[in-house]
PDB file of C-alpha atoms in Angstrom:
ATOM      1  CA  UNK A  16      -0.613  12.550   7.491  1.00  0.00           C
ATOM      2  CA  UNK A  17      -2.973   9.993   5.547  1.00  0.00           C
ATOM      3  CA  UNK A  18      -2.363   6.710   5.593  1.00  0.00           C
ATOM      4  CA  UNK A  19      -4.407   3.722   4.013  1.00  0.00           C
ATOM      5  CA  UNK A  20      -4.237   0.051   5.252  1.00  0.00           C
ATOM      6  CA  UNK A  21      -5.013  -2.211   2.451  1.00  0.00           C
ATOM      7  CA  UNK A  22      -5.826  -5.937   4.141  1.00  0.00           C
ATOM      8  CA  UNK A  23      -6.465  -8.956   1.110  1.00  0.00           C
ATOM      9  CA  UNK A  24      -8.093 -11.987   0.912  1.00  0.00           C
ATOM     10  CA  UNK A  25      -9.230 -13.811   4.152  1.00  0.00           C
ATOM     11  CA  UNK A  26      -8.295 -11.065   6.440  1.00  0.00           C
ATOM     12  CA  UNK A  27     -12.380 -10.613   7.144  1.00  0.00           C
ATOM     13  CA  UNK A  28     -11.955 -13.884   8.114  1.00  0.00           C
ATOM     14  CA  UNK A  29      -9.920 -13.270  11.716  1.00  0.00           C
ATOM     15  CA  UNK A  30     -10.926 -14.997  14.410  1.00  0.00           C
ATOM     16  CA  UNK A  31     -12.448 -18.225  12.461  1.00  0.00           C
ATOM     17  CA  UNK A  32      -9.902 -18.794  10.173  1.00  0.00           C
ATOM     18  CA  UNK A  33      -7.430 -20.866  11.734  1.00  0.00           C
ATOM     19  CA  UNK A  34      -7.207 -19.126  15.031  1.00  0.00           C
ATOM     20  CA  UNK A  35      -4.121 -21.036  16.600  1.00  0.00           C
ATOM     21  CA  UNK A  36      -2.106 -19.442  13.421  1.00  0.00           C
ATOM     22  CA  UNK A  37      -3.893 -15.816  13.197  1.00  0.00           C
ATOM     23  CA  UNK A  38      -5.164 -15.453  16.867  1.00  0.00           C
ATOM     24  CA  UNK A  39      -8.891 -15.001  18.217  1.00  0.00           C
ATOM     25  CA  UNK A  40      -9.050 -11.334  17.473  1.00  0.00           C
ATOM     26  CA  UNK A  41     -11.604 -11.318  14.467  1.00  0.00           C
ATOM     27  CA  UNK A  42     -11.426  -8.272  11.748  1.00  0.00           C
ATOM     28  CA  UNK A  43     -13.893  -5.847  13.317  1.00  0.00           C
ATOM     29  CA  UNK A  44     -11.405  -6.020  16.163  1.00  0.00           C
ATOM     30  CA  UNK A  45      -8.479  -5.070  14.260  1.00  0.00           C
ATOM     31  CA  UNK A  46     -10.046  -2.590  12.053  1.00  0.00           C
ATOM     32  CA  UNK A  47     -11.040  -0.524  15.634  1.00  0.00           C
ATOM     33  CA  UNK A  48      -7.648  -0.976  17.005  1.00  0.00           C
ATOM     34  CA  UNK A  49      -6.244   0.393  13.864  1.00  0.00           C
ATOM     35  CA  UNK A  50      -8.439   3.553  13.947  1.00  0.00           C
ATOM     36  CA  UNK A  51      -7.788   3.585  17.577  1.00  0.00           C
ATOM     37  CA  UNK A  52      -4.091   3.801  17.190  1.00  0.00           C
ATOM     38  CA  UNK A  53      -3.731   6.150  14.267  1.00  0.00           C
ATOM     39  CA  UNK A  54      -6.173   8.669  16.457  1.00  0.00           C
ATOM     40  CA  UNK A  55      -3.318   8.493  19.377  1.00  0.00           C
ATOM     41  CA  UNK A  56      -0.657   8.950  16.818  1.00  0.00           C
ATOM     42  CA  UNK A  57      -2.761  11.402  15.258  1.00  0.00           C
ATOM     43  CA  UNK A  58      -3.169  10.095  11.791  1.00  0.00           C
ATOM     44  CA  UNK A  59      -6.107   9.983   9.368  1.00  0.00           C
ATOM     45  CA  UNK A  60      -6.506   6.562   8.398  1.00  0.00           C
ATOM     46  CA  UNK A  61      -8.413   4.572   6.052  1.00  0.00           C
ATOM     47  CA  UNK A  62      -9.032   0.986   5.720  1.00  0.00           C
ATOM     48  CA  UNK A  63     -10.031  -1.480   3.079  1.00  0.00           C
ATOM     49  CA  UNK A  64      -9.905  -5.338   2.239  1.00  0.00           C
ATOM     50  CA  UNK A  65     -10.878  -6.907  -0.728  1.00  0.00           C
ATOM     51  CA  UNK A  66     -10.662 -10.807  -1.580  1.00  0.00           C
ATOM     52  CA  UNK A  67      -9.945 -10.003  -4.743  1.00  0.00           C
ATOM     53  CA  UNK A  68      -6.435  -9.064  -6.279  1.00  0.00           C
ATOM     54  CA  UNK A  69      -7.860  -6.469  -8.874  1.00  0.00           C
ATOM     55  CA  UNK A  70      -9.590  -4.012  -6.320  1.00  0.00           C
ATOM     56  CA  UNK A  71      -6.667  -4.153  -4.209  1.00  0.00           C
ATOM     57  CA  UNK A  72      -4.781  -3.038  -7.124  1.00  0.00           C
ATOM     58  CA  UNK A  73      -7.397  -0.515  -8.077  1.00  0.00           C
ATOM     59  CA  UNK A  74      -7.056   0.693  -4.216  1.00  0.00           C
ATOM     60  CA  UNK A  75      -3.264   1.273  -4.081  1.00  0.00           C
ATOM     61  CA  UNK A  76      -3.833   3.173  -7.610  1.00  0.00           C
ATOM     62  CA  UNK A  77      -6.073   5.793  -6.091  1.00  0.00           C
ATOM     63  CA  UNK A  78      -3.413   6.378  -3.168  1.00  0.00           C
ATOM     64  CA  UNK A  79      -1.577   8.072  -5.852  1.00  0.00           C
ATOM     65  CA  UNK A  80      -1.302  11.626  -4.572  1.00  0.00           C
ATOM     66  CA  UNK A  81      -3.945  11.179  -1.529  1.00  0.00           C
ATOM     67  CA  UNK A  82      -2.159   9.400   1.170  1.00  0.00           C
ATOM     68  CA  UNK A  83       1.165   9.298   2.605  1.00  0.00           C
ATOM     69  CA  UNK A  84       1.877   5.795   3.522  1.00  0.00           C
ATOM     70  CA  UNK A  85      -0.003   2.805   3.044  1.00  0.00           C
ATOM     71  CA  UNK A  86       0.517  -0.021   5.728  1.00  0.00           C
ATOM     72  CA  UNK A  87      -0.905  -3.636   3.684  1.00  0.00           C
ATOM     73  CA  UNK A  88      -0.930  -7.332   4.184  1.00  0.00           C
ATOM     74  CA  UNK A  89      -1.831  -8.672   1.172  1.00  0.00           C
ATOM     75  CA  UNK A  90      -2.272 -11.767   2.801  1.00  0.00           C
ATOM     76  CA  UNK A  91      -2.171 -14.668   0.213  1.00  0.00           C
ATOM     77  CA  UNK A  92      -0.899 -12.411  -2.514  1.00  0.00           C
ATOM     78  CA  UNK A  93       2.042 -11.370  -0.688  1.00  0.00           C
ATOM     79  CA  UNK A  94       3.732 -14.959  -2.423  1.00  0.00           C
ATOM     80  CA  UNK A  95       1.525 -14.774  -5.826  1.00  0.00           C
ATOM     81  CA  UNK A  96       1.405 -11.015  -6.912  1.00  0.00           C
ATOM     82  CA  UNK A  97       3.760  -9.132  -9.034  1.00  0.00           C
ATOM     83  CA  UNK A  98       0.684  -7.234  -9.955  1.00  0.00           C
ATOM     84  CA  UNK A  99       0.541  -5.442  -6.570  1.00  0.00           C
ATOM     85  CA  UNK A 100       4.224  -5.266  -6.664  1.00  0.00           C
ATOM     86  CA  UNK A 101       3.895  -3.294  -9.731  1.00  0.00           C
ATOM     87  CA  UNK A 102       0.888  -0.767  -8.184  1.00  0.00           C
ATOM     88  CA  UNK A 103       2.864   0.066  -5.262  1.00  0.00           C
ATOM     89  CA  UNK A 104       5.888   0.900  -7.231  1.00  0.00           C
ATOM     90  CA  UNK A 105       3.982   2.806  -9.307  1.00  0.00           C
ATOM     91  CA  UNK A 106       2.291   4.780  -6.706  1.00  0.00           C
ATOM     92  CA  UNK A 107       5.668   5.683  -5.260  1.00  0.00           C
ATOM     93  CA  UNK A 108       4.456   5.904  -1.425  1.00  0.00           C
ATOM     94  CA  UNK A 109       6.066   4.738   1.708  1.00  0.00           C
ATOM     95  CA  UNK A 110       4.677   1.016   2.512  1.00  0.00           C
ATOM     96  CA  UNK A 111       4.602  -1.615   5.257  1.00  0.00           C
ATOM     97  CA  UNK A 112       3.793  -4.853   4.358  1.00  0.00           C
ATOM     98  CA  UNK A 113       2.105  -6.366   7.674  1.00  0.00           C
ATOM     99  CA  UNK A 114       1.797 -10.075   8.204  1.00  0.00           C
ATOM    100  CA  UNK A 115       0.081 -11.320  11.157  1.00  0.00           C
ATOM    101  CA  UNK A 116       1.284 -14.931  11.916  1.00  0.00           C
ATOM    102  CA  UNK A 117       4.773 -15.313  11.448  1.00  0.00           C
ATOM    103  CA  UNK A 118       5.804 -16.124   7.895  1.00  0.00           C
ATOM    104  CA  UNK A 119       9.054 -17.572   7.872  1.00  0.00           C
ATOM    105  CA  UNK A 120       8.373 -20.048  10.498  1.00  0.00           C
ATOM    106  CA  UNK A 121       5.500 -21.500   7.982  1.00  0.00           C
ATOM    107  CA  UNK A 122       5.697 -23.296   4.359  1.00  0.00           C
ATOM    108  CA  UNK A 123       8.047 -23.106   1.698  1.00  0.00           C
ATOM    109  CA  UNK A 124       6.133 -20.533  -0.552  1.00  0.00           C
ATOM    110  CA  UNK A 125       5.615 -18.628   1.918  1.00  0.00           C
ATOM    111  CA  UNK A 126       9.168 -17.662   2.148  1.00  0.00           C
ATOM    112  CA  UNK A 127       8.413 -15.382  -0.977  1.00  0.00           C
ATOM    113  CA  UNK A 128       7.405 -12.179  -0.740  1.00  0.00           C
ATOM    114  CA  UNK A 129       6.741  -9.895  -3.899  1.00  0.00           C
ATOM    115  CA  UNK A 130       5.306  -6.698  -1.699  1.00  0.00           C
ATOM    116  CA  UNK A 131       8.708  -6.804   0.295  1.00  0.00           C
ATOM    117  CA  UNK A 132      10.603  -6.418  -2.658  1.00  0.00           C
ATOM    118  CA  UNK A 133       9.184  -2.613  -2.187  1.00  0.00           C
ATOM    119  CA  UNK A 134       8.458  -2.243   1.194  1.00  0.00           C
ATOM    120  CA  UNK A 135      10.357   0.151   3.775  1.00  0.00           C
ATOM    121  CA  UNK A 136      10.038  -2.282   6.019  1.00  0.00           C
ATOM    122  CA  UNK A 137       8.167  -5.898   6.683  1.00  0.00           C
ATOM    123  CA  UNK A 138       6.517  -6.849  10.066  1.00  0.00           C
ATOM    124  CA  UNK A 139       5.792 -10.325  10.776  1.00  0.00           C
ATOM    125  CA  UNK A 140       4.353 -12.763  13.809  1.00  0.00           C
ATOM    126  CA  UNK A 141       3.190 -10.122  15.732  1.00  0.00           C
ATOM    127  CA  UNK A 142      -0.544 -10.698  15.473  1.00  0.00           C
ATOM    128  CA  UNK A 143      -2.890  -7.732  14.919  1.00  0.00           C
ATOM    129  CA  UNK A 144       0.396  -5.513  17.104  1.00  0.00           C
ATOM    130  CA  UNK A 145       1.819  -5.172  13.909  1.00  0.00           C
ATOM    131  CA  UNK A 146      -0.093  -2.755  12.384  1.00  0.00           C
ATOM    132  CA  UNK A 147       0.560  -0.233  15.187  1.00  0.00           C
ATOM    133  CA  UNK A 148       4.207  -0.591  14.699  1.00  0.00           C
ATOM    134  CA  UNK A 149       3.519   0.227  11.452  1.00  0.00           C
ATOM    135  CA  UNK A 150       1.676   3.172  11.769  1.00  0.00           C
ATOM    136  CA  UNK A 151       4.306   4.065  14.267  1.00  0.00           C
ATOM    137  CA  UNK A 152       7.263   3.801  11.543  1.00  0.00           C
ATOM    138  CA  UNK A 153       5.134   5.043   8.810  1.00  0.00           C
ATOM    139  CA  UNK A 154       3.735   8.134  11.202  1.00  0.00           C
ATOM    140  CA  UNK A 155       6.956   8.909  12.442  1.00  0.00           C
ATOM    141  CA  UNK A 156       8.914   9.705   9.208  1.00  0.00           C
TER     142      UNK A 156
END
């Protein structure tokens, strides 16, 4: 099984970016503990994060075909971007959308979430946990 986590804009920013919201972990932290815990579950994964809503579209895109799930947290563009919306349903793979601070506990547009309207299922508040849980769901179909 392949799967790709797709992180967006600010997610390179963990750690200084409003730590009481996102934690202290910073993003080379959560990119090892992702590679860490597909190894265990005995996954091939791949990682990217882009800033800028084109190349993450351009990233689901070349999924197509290549990877099995794709675990993302398109950060800012989860409440802004029919555009990735529109990739993911075109790719046709089984996706978590990942959020690390908890969501619906913060402002009113955050309450909307485009990506969700495809995902299998949405994790939220969890910090950087919630990308094992969703290689564990995504690994385990």
């Amino acid at each position: 099984m392949k799967i790709m986590v797709i992180n967006g804009p600010n997610i390179n920013m963990l750690g200084i970016r409003e730590p009481n919201i996102y934690g202290k972990n910073n993003f080379k932290t959560l990119i090892k503990s992702v590679k860490r815990w597909a190894k265990e579950l005995g996954v091939k994964v791949k990682t990217f994060q882009s800033n800028s809503e084109g190349e993450i579209i351009t990233a689901i895109q070349k999924c197509y075909k290549k990877f099995d799930g794709i675990v993302i947290n398109p950060a800012g563009y989860t409440h802004t971007s029919v555009a990735i919306l529109d990739a993911l349903k075109s790719v046709n793979i089984p996706t978590v959308e990942v959020h690390i601070s908890d969501v619906a506990s913060r402002e009113d547009f955050r309450q909307i979430s485009y990506v969700s309207k495809y995902a299998e299922k949405t994790i939220a508040g969890l910090g950087i946990d919630g990308y094992k849980i969703a290689l564990e769901y995504l690994s385990s179909k």
